[in-house]
Amino acid sequence: MVGALSNADRVYVAGHTGLVGSAIVRALRARGHTDLVLRTSREADLRERAAVDGLFAAERPTVVIVAAAKVGGILANTERPAEFLYDNLLIASHVIDAAYRAGVRRLLFLGSSCIYPKFAEQPIREEALLEGALEPTNEWYAIAKIAGLKLCAAYRRQYGFDAISAMPTNLYGQGDNFDLHNSHVLPALIRKFHEAKRDGRRHVEVWGTGAPRREFLHADDLADACLFLLDRYDGELPINVGTGRDLTIGELAALVARVVGFAGEVVFDRSKPDGTPRKLLDVSRLHALGWESRVTLEEGIRATYRWYCDQLAESGQA
């Protein structure tokens, strides 16, 4: 296998406290990896070059997984475009360059399906990158992610650095962000329906028309795919990671309502933006390598809702 991970590797997971990073840490530990480098943003601010250089000099990782990023939904991207572009550019450039200069043998950079054109042919092939205009509501984040994956490709071409990049679809799961001001659609729906059920409300408002189609991948599935790719993939082209299945936001809202147990009405606020009409990834290249997702959407939502309720109970907010 190409550069396969071994238990002798010292693995640095950048962004280990987030949704994706924490899932990757769980997956690594389940495979017996104990030599992990884990630093919070307070311990090592990846936007600061000196902090990143210091981390690599002190820890000397052999494998790096870049799951760190400033993330948020449509509202957060719209209100803070400079932060989403600048911070993510700094994180990607600092970590990728420092990893190369420190002699890291293998790096995986995680992007996002939002890198693809708004009106890309569906399902979206990896080759669709830069073939059209981006979705305006998240272009700042997307541009930074495009820069990161291109930096991996450039370092591979010029220096022979073994850097690969993966583009996951919409993610959810344990450790998600449920803040209604800056969360993504699925955790936001879980919280909205939970609070409506708790408070005895008769309807829940959902942004947009409900018509856009989205694909959702559980974070644990993504973590499994990341380790699979580190074991088996070696190429300049980014590789899509998803389920190959999508549904409308209206269908998603109905599914979340059923899981949560909310029996009221769903009202769509058509004055709010829909975002990209459809965003389904073509995962045929990943399937050809031998990996497919295992967690069904309903199973994943039920597990995520249980985790959310447990967190509320622990904090006394249930």
mmCIF file of N, CA, C and O in Angstrom, residues 81-157:
data_model
loop_
_atom_site.group_PDB
_atom_site.id
_atom_site.type_symbol
_atom_site.label_atom_id
_atom_site.label_comp_id
_atom_site.label_asym_id
_atom_site.label_seq_id
_atom_site.Cartn_x
_atom_site.Cartn_y
_atom_site.Cartn_z
ATOM 1 N N PRO A 81 -16.716 37.556 5.963
ATOM 2 C CA PRO A 81 -15.982 36.993 4.824
ATOM 3 C C PRO A 81 -14.468 37.123 4.949
ATOM 4 O O PRO A 81 -13.741 36.210 4.541
ATOM 5 N N ALA A 82 -13.987 38.233 5.505
ATOM 6 C CA ALA A 82 -12.536 38.429 5.617
ATOM 7 C C ALA A 82 -11.911 37.365 6.524
ATOM 8 O O ALA A 82 -10.857 36.803 6.211
ATOM 9 N N GLU A 83 -12.571 37.061 7.635
ATOM 10 C CA GLU A 83 -12.049 36.049 8.549
ATOM 11 C C GLU A 83 -12.018 34.674 7.903
ATOM 12 O O GLU A 83 -11.041 33.924 8.044
ATOM 13 N N PHE A 84 -13.081 34.323 7.185
ATOM 14 C CA PHE A 84 -13.145 32.994 6.587
ATOM 15 C C PHE A 84 -12.100 32.824 5.492
ATOM 16 O O PHE A 84 -11.553 31.726 5.313
ATOM 17 N N LEU A 85 -11.796 33.865 4.771
ATOM 18 C CA LEU A 85 -10.767 33.780 3.738
ATOM 19 C C LEU A 85 -9.366 33.847 4.335
ATOM 20 O O LEU A 85 -8.541 32.962 4.125
ATOM 21 N N TYR A 86 -9.100 34.879 5.130
ATOM 22 C CA TYR A 86 -7.749 35.117 5.647
ATOM 23 C C TYR A 86 -7.301 34.018 6.612
ATOM 24 O O TYR A 86 -6.199 33.456 6.465
ATOM 25 N N ASP A 87 -8.131 33.691 7.586
ATOM 26 C CA ASP A 87 -7.738 32.694 8.587
ATOM 27 C C ASP A 87 -7.480 31.336 7.951
ATOM 28 O O ASP A 87 -6.510 30.642 8.291
ATOM 29 N N ASN A 88 -8.332 30.926 7.021
ATOM 30 C CA ASN A 88 -8.154 29.619 6.404
ATOM 31 C C ASN A 88 -6.974 29.585 5.443
ATOM 32 O O ASN A 88 -6.318 28.540 5.292
ATOM 33 N N LEU A 89 -6.675 30.704 4.799
ATOM 34 C CA LEU A 89 -5.462 30.777 3.986
ATOM 35 C C LEU A 89 -4.222 30.602 4.851
ATOM 36 O O LEU A 89 -3.286 29.876 4.489
ATOM 37 N N LEU A 90 -4.215 31.269 5.997
ATOM 38 C CA LEU A 90 -3.058 31.178 6.891
ATOM 39 C C LEU A 90 -2.880 29.755 7.413
ATOM 40 O O LEU A 90 -1.761 29.224 7.429
ATOM 41 N N ILE A 91 -3.960 29.132 7.851
ATOM 42 C CA ILE A 91 -3.876 27.779 8.401
ATOM 43 C C ILE A 91 -3.300 26.811 7.372
ATOM 44 O O ILE A 91 -2.356 26.058 7.651
ATOM 45 N N ALA A 92 -3.857 26.843 6.162
ATOM 46 C CA ALA A 92 -3.408 25.915 5.126
ATOM 47 C C ALA A 92 -1.952 26.150 4.746
ATOM 48 O O ALA A 92 -1.147 25.208 4.697
ATOM 49 N N SER A 93 -1.593 27.400 4.483
ATOM 50 C CA SER A 93 -0.228 27.685 4.018
ATOM 51 C C SER A 93 0.805 27.406 5.097
ATOM 52 O O SER A 93 1.867 26.824 4.823
ATOM 53 N N HIS A 94 0.522 27.783 6.327
ATOM 54 C CA HIS A 94 1.486 27.560 7.399
ATOM 55 C C HIS A 94 1.721 26.071 7.657
ATOM 56 O O HIS A 94 2.872 25.625 7.762
ATOM 57 N N VAL A 95 0.643 25.292 7.751
ATOM 58 C CA VAL A 95 0.783 23.885 8.111
ATOM 59 C C VAL A 95 1.409 23.076 6.976
ATOM 60 O O VAL A 95 2.311 22.256 7.197
ATOM 61 N N ILE A 96 0.961 23.296 5.744
ATOM 62 C CA ILE A 96 1.497 22.529 4.614
ATOM 63 C C ILE A 96 2.983 22.826 4.411
ATOM 64 O O ILE A 96 3.807 21.919 4.251
ATOM 65 N N ASP A 97 3.347 24.102 4.451
ATOM 66 C CA ASP A 97 4.755 24.455 4.256
ATOM 67 C C ASP A 97 5.630 23.947 5.393
ATOM 68 O O ASP A 97 6.716 23.398 5.168
ATOM 69 N N ALA A 98 5.173 24.100 6.622
ATOM 70 C CA ALA A 98 5.955 23.637 7.768
ATOM 71 C C ALA A 98 6.121 22.121 7.732
ATOM 72 O O ALA A 98 7.193 21.590 8.072
ATOM 73 N N ALA A 99 5.083 21.399 7.313
ATOM 74 C CA ALA A 99 5.167 19.944 7.227
ATOM 75 C C ALA A 99 6.226 19.527 6.207
ATOM 76 O O ALA A 99 7.037 18.624 6.460
ATOM 77 N N TYR A 100 6.223 20.186 5.066
ATOM 78 C CA TYR A 100 7.239 19.869 4.044
ATOM 79 C C TYR A 100 8.642 20.142 4.565
ATOM 80 O O TYR A 100 9.538 19.290 4.461
ATOM 81 N N ARG A 101 8.853 21.321 5.157
ATOM 82 C CA ARG A 101 10.189 21.694 5.622
ATOM 83 C C ARG A 101 10.657 20.834 6.795
ATOM 84 O O ARG A 101 11.861 20.660 7.006
ATOM 85 N N ALA A 102 9.714 20.272 7.558
ATOM 86 C CA ALA A 102 10.068 19.430 8.699
ATOM 87 C C ALA A 102 10.301 17.966 8.309
ATOM 88 O O ALA A 102 10.603 17.138 9.168
ATOM 89 N N GLY A 103 10.118 17.652 7.035
ATOM 90 C CA GLY A 103 10.366 16.287 6.587
ATOM 91 C C GLY A 103 9.234 15.314 6.831
ATOM 92 O O GLY A 103 9.457 14.097 6.868
ATOM 93 N N VAL A 104 8.018 15.824 7.007
ATOM 94 C CA VAL A 104 6.849 14.943 7.159
ATOM 95 C C VAL A 104 6.743 14.050 5.925
ATOM 96 O O VAL A 104 6.892 14.519 4.794
ATOM 97 N N ARG A 105 6.493 12.769 6.128
ATOM 98 C CA ARG A 105 6.497 11.847 4.983
ATOM 99 C C ARG A 105 5.164 11.792 4.246
ATOM 100 O O ARG A 105 5.124 11.397 3.073
ATOM 101 N N ARG A 106 4.071 12.199 4.907
ATOM 102 C CA ARG A 106 2.751 12.102 4.265
ATOM 103 C C ARG A 106 1.799 13.090 4.916
ATOM 104 O O ARG A 106 1.769 13.229 6.152
ATOM 105 N N LEU A 107 1.012 13.797 4.096
ATOM 106 C CA LEU A 107 0.064 14.800 4.600
ATOM 107 C C LEU A 107 -1.259 14.642 3.875
ATOM 108 O O LEU A 107 -1.298 14.433 2.660
ATOM 109 N N LEU A 108 -2.346 14.764 4.634
ATOM 110 C CA LEU A 108 -3.700 14.777 4.076
ATOM 111 C C LEU A 108 -4.353 16.097 4.422
ATOM 112 O O LEU A 108 -4.486 16.449 5.601
ATOM 113 N N PHE A 109 -4.754 16.851 3.392
ATOM 114 C CA PHE A 109 -5.443 18.125 3.568
ATOM 115 C C PHE A 109 -6.926 17.924 3.283
ATOM 116 O O PHE A 109 -7.299 17.378 2.242
ATOM 117 N N LEU A 110 -7.775 18.360 4.211
ATOM 118 C CA LEU A 110 -9.214 18.225 4.042
ATOM 119 C C LEU A 110 -9.826 19.527 3.555
ATOM 120 O O LEU A 110 -9.700 20.561 4.204
ATOM 121 N N GLY A 111 -10.466 19.451 2.416
ATOM 122 C CA GLY A 111 -11.150 20.605 1.862
ATOM 123 C C GLY A 111 -12.634 20.535 2.137
ATOM 124 O O GLY A 111 -13.061 20.140 3.216
ATOM 125 N N SER A 112 -13.432 20.862 1.131
ATOM 126 C CA SER A 112 -14.884 20.886 1.283
ATOM 127 C C SER A 112 -15.520 20.850 -0.095
ATOM 128 O O SER A 112 -14.950 21.338 -1.076
ATOM 129 N N SER A 113 -16.709 20.282 -0.179
ATOM 130 C CA SER A 113 -17.411 20.225 -1.463
ATOM 131 C C SER A 113 -17.818 21.607 -1.955
ATOM 132 O O SER A 113 -18.178 21.763 -3.128
ATOM 133 N N CYS A 114 -17.749 22.625 -1.097
ATOM 134 C CA CYS A 114 -18.111 23.980 -1.532
ATOM 135 C C CYS A 114 -17.080 24.570 -2.483
ATOM 136 O O CYS A 114 -17.286 25.658 -3.037
ATOM 137 N N ILE A 115 -15.971 23.871 -2.720
ATOM 138 C CA ILE A 115 -14.962 24.359 -3.668
ATOM 139 C C ILE A 115 -15.454 24.303 -5.104
ATOM 140 O O ILE A 115 -14.894 24.961 -5.980
ATOM 141 N N TYR A 116 -16.506 23.516 -5.349
ATOM 142 C CA TYR A 116 -16.942 23.298 -6.722
ATOM 143 C C TYR A 116 -17.901 24.404 -7.191
ATOM 144 O O TYR A 116 -18.552 25.066 -6.378
ATOM 145 N N PRO A 117 -17.995 24.610 -8.519
ATOM 146 C CA PRO A 117 -18.880 25.656 -9.046
ATOM 147 C C PRO A 117 -20.329 25.476 -8.597
ATOM 148 O O PRO A 117 -20.804 24.350 -8.427
ATOM 149 N N LYS A 118 -21.014 26.600 -8.451
ATOM 150 C CA LYS A 118 -22.400 26.581 -7.988
ATOM 151 C C LYS A 118 -23.277 25.736 -8.904
ATOM 152 O O LYS A 118 -24.154 25.004 -8.427
ATOM 153 N N PHE A 119 -23.061 25.840 -10.204
ATOM 154 C CA PHE A 119 -23.909 25.125 -11.154
ATOM 155 C C PHE A 119 -23.152 23.988 -11.842
ATOM 156 O O PHE A 119 -23.359 23.713 -13.025
ATOM 157 N N ALA A 120 -22.288 23.324 -11.089
ATOM 158 C CA ALA A 120 -21.537 22.196 -11.636
ATOM 159 C C ALA A 120 -22.487 21.065 -12.035
ATOM 160 O O ALA A 120 -23.530 20.864 -11.423
ATOM 161 N N GLU A 121 -22.111 20.345 -13.077
ATOM 162 C CA GLU A 121 -22.892 19.183 -13.489
ATOM 163 C C GLU A 121 -22.928 18.178 -12.348
ATOM 164 O O GLU A 121 -21.925 17.935 -11.681
ATOM 165 N N GLN A 122 -24.120 17.600 -12.124
ATOM 166 C CA GLN A 122 -24.328 16.671 -11.013
ATOM 167 C C GLN A 122 -24.321 15.224 -11.493
ATOM 168 O O GLN A 122 -24.857 14.937 -12.564
ATOM 169 N N PRO A 123 -23.787 14.292 -10.714
ATOM 170 C CA PRO A 123 -22.955 14.510 -9.535
ATOM 171 C C PRO A 123 -21.620 15.147 -9.917
ATOM 172 O O PRO A 123 -21.166 15.008 -11.052
ATOM 173 N N ILE A 124 -21.006 15.829 -8.950
ATOM 174 C CA ILE A 124 -19.840 16.663 -9.246
ATOM 175 C C ILE A 124 -18.556 15.835 -9.290
ATOM 176 O O ILE A 124 -18.165 15.217 -8.304
ATOM 177 N N ARG A 125 -17.904 15.846 -10.450
ATOM 178 C CA ARG A 125 -16.622 15.174 -10.606
ATOM 179 C C ARG A 125 -15.490 16.046 -10.048
ATOM 180 O O ARG A 125 -15.594 17.270 -10.013
ATOM 181 N N GLU A 126 -14.405 15.440 -9.645
ATOM 182 C CA GLU A 126 -13.244 16.184 -9.159
ATOM 183 C C GLU A 126 -12.717 17.149 -10.219
ATOM 184 O O GLU A 126 -12.224 18.232 -9.894
ATOM 185 N N GLU A 127 -12.862 16.785 -11.493
ATOM 186 C CA GLU A 127 -12.360 17.625 -12.583
ATOM 187 C C GLU A 127 -13.172 18.893 -12.783
ATOM 188 O O GLU A 127 -12.769 19.780 -13.549
ATOM 189 N N ALA A 128 -14.314 19.032 -12.088
ATOM 190 C CA ALA A 128 -15.156 20.228 -12.234
ATOM 191 C C ALA A 128 -14.568 21.448 -11.532
ATOM 192 O O ALA A 128 -15.041 22.572 -11.728
ATOM 193 N N LEU A 129 -13.543 21.247 -10.721
ATOM 194 C CA LEU A 129 -12.930 22.354 -9.980
ATOM 195 C C LEU A 129 -12.524 23.482 -10.924
ATOM 196 O O LEU A 129 -11.870 23.255 -11.943
ATOM 197 N N LEU A 130 -12.940 24.709 -10.582
ATOM 198 C CA LEU A 130 -12.603 25.945 -11.311
ATOM 199 C C LEU A 130 -13.229 26.030 -12.706
ATOM 200 O O LEU A 130 -12.819 26.858 -13.513
ATOM 201 N N GLU A 131 -14.250 25.211 -12.963
ATOM 202 C CA GLU A 131 -14.920 25.283 -14.258
ATOM 203 C C GLU A 131 -16.058 26.300 -14.290
ATOM 204 O O GLU A 131 -16.671 26.504 -15.331
ATOM 205 N N GLY A 132 -16.357 26.934 -13.150
ATOM 206 C CA GLY A 132 -17.434 27.909 -13.106
ATOM 207 C C GLY A 132 -17.395 28.714 -11.826
ATOM 208 O O GLY A 132 -16.530 28.519 -10.972
ATOM 209 N N ALA A 133 -18.355 29.644 -11.699
ATOM 210 C CA ALA A 133 -18.415 30.531 -10.535
ATOM 211 C C ALA A 133 -18.825 29.771 -9.281
ATOM 212 O O ALA A 133 -19.599 28.807 -9.333
ATOM 213 N N LEU A 134 -18.314 30.240 -8.150
ATOM 214 C CA LEU A 134 -18.637 29.635 -6.865
ATOM 215 C C LEU A 134 -19.973 30.139 -6.334
ATOM 216 O O LEU A 134 -20.497 31.163 -6.805
ATOM 217 N N GLU A 135 -20.527 29.446 -5.344
ATOM 218 C CA GLU A 135 -21.712 29.915 -4.632
ATOM 219 C C GLU A 135 -21.319 31.137 -3.800
ATOM 220 O O GLU A 135 -20.417 31.058 -2.954
ATOM 221 N N PRO A 136 -21.957 32.311 -4.021
ATOM 222 C CA PRO A 136 -21.550 33.540 -3.329
ATOM 223 C C PRO A 136 -21.627 33.473 -1.807
ATOM 224 O O PRO A 136 -20.860 34.146 -1.121
ATOM 225 N N THR A 137 -22.517 32.641 -1.257
ATOM 226 C CA THR A 137 -22.681 32.617 0.198
ATOM 227 C C THR A 137 -21.535 31.917 0.927
ATOM 228 O O THR A 137 -21.438 32.026 2.152
ATOM 229 N N ASN A 138 -20.691 31.188 0.195
ATOM 230 C CA ASN A 138 -19.541 30.582 0.882
ATOM 231 C C ASN A 138 -18.253 30.650 0.073
ATOM 232 O O ASN A 138 -17.328 29.879 0.303
ATOM 233 N N GLU A 139 -18.184 31.606 -0.859
ATOM 234 C CA GLU A 139 -17.014 31.667 -1.732
ATOM 235 C C GLU A 139 -15.727 31.987 -0.977
ATOM 236 O O GLU A 139 -14.642 31.544 -1.373
ATOM 237 N N TRP A 140 -15.814 32.703 0.136
ATOM 238 C CA TRP A 140 -14.606 33.093 0.872
ATOM 239 C C TRP A 140 -13.931 31.860 1.460
ATOM 240 O O TRP A 140 -12.704 31.690 1.346
ATOM 241 N N TYR A 141 -14.718 31.011 2.072
ATOM 242 C CA TYR A 141 -14.211 29.751 2.616
ATOM 243 C C TYR A 141 -13.718 28.850 1.489
ATOM 244 O O TYR A 141 -12.658 28.226 1.583
ATOM 245 N N ALA A 142 -14.490 28.798 0.409
ATOM 246 C CA ALA A 142 -14.143 27.934 -0.717
ATOM 247 C C ALA A 142 -12.808 28.324 -1.345
ATOM 248 O O ALA A 142 -11.989 27.457 -1.670
ATOM 249 N N ILE A 143 -12.577 29.611 -1.521
ATOM 250 C CA ILE A 143 -11.327 30.066 -2.136
ATOM 251 C C ILE A 143 -10.130 29.663 -1.290
ATOM 252 O O ILE A 143 -9.090 29.237 -1.803
ATOM 253 N N ALA A 144 -10.257 29.777 0.016
ATOM 254 C CA ALA A 144 -9.166 29.372 0.907
ATOM 255 C C ALA A 144 -8.916 27.867 0.803
ATOM 256 O O ALA A 144 -7.761 27.417 0.805
ATOM 257 N N LYS A 145 -9.975 27.085 0.714
ATOM 258 C CA LYS A 145 -9.810 25.639 0.593
ATOM 259 C C LYS A 145 -9.206 25.253 -0.754
ATOM 260 O O LYS A 145 -8.397 24.327 -0.856
ATOM 261 N N ILE A 146 -9.614 25.954 -1.812
ATOM 262 C CA ILE A 146 -9.015 25.714 -3.128
ATOM 263 C C ILE A 146 -7.514 26.005 -3.084
ATOM 264 O O ILE A 146 -6.696 25.251 -3.619
ATOM 265 N N ALA A 147 -7.145 27.101 -2.419
ATOM 266 C CA ALA A 147 -5.729 27.446 -2.288
ATOM 267 C C ALA A 147 -4.971 26.343 -1.554
ATOM 268 O O ALA A 147 -3.844 25.987 -1.928
ATOM 269 N N GLY A 148 -5.582 25.766 -0.521
ATOM 270 C CA GLY A 148 -4.936 24.706 0.237
ATOM 271 C C GLY A 148 -4.689 23.460 -0.595
ATOM 272 O O GLY A 148 -3.596 22.889 -0.578
ATOM 273 N N LEU A 149 -5.690 23.027 -1.342
ATOM 274 C CA LEU A 149 -5.495 21.815 -2.140
ATOM 275 C C LEU A 149 -4.535 22.064 -3.297
ATOM 276 O O LEU A 149 -3.761 21.171 -3.682
ATOM 277 N N LYS A 150 -4.550 23.287 -3.852
ATOM 278 C CA LYS A 150 -3.588 23.621 -4.910
ATOM 279 C C LYS A 150 -2.170 23.699 -4.346
ATOM 280 O O LYS A 150 -1.192 23.378 -5.034
ATOM 281 N N LEU A 151 -2.040 24.137 -3.101
ATOM 282 C CA LEU A 151 -0.732 24.171 -2.468
ATOM 283 C C LEU A 151 -0.198 22.742 -2.303
ATOM 284 O O LEU A 151 0.995 22.492 -2.540
ATOM 285 N N CYS A 152 -1.060 21.825 -1.933
ATOM 286 C CA CYS A 152 -0.643 20.422 -1.859
ATOM 287 C C CYS A 152 -0.151 19.939 -3.225
ATOM 288 O O CYS A 152 0.898 19.276 -3.325
ATOM 289 N N ALA A 153 -0.908 20.263 -4.263
ATOM 290 C CA ALA A 153 -0.524 19.838 -5.610
ATOM 291 C C ALA A 153 0.794 20.488 -6.039
ATOM 292 O O ALA A 153 1.650 19.837 -6.652
ATOM 293 N N ALA A 154 0.970 21.762 -5.705
ATOM 294 C CA ALA A 154 2.187 22.480 -6.088
ATOM 295 C C ALA A 154 3.412 21.918 -5.376
ATOM 296 O O ALA A 154 4.480 21.734 -5.988
ATOM 297 N N TYR A 155 3.287 21.642 -4.094
ATOM 298 C CA TYR A 155 4.412 21.071 -3.341
ATOM 299 C C TYR A 155 4.728 19.649 -3.814
ATOM 300 O O TYR A 155 5.875 19.215 -3.782
ATOM 301 N N ARG A 156 3.707 18.935 -4.255
ATOM 302 C CA ARG A 156 3.925 17.602 -4.815
ATOM 303 C C ARG A 156 4.710 17.708 -6.120
ATOM 304 O O ARG A 156 5.676 16.970 -6.345
ATOM 305 N N ARG A 157 4.305 18.638 -7.000
ATOM 306 C CA ARG A 157 4.975 18.797 -8.292
ATOM 307 C C ARG A 157 6.401 19.315 -8.148
ATOM 308 O O ARG A 157 7.338 18.794 -8.757
#
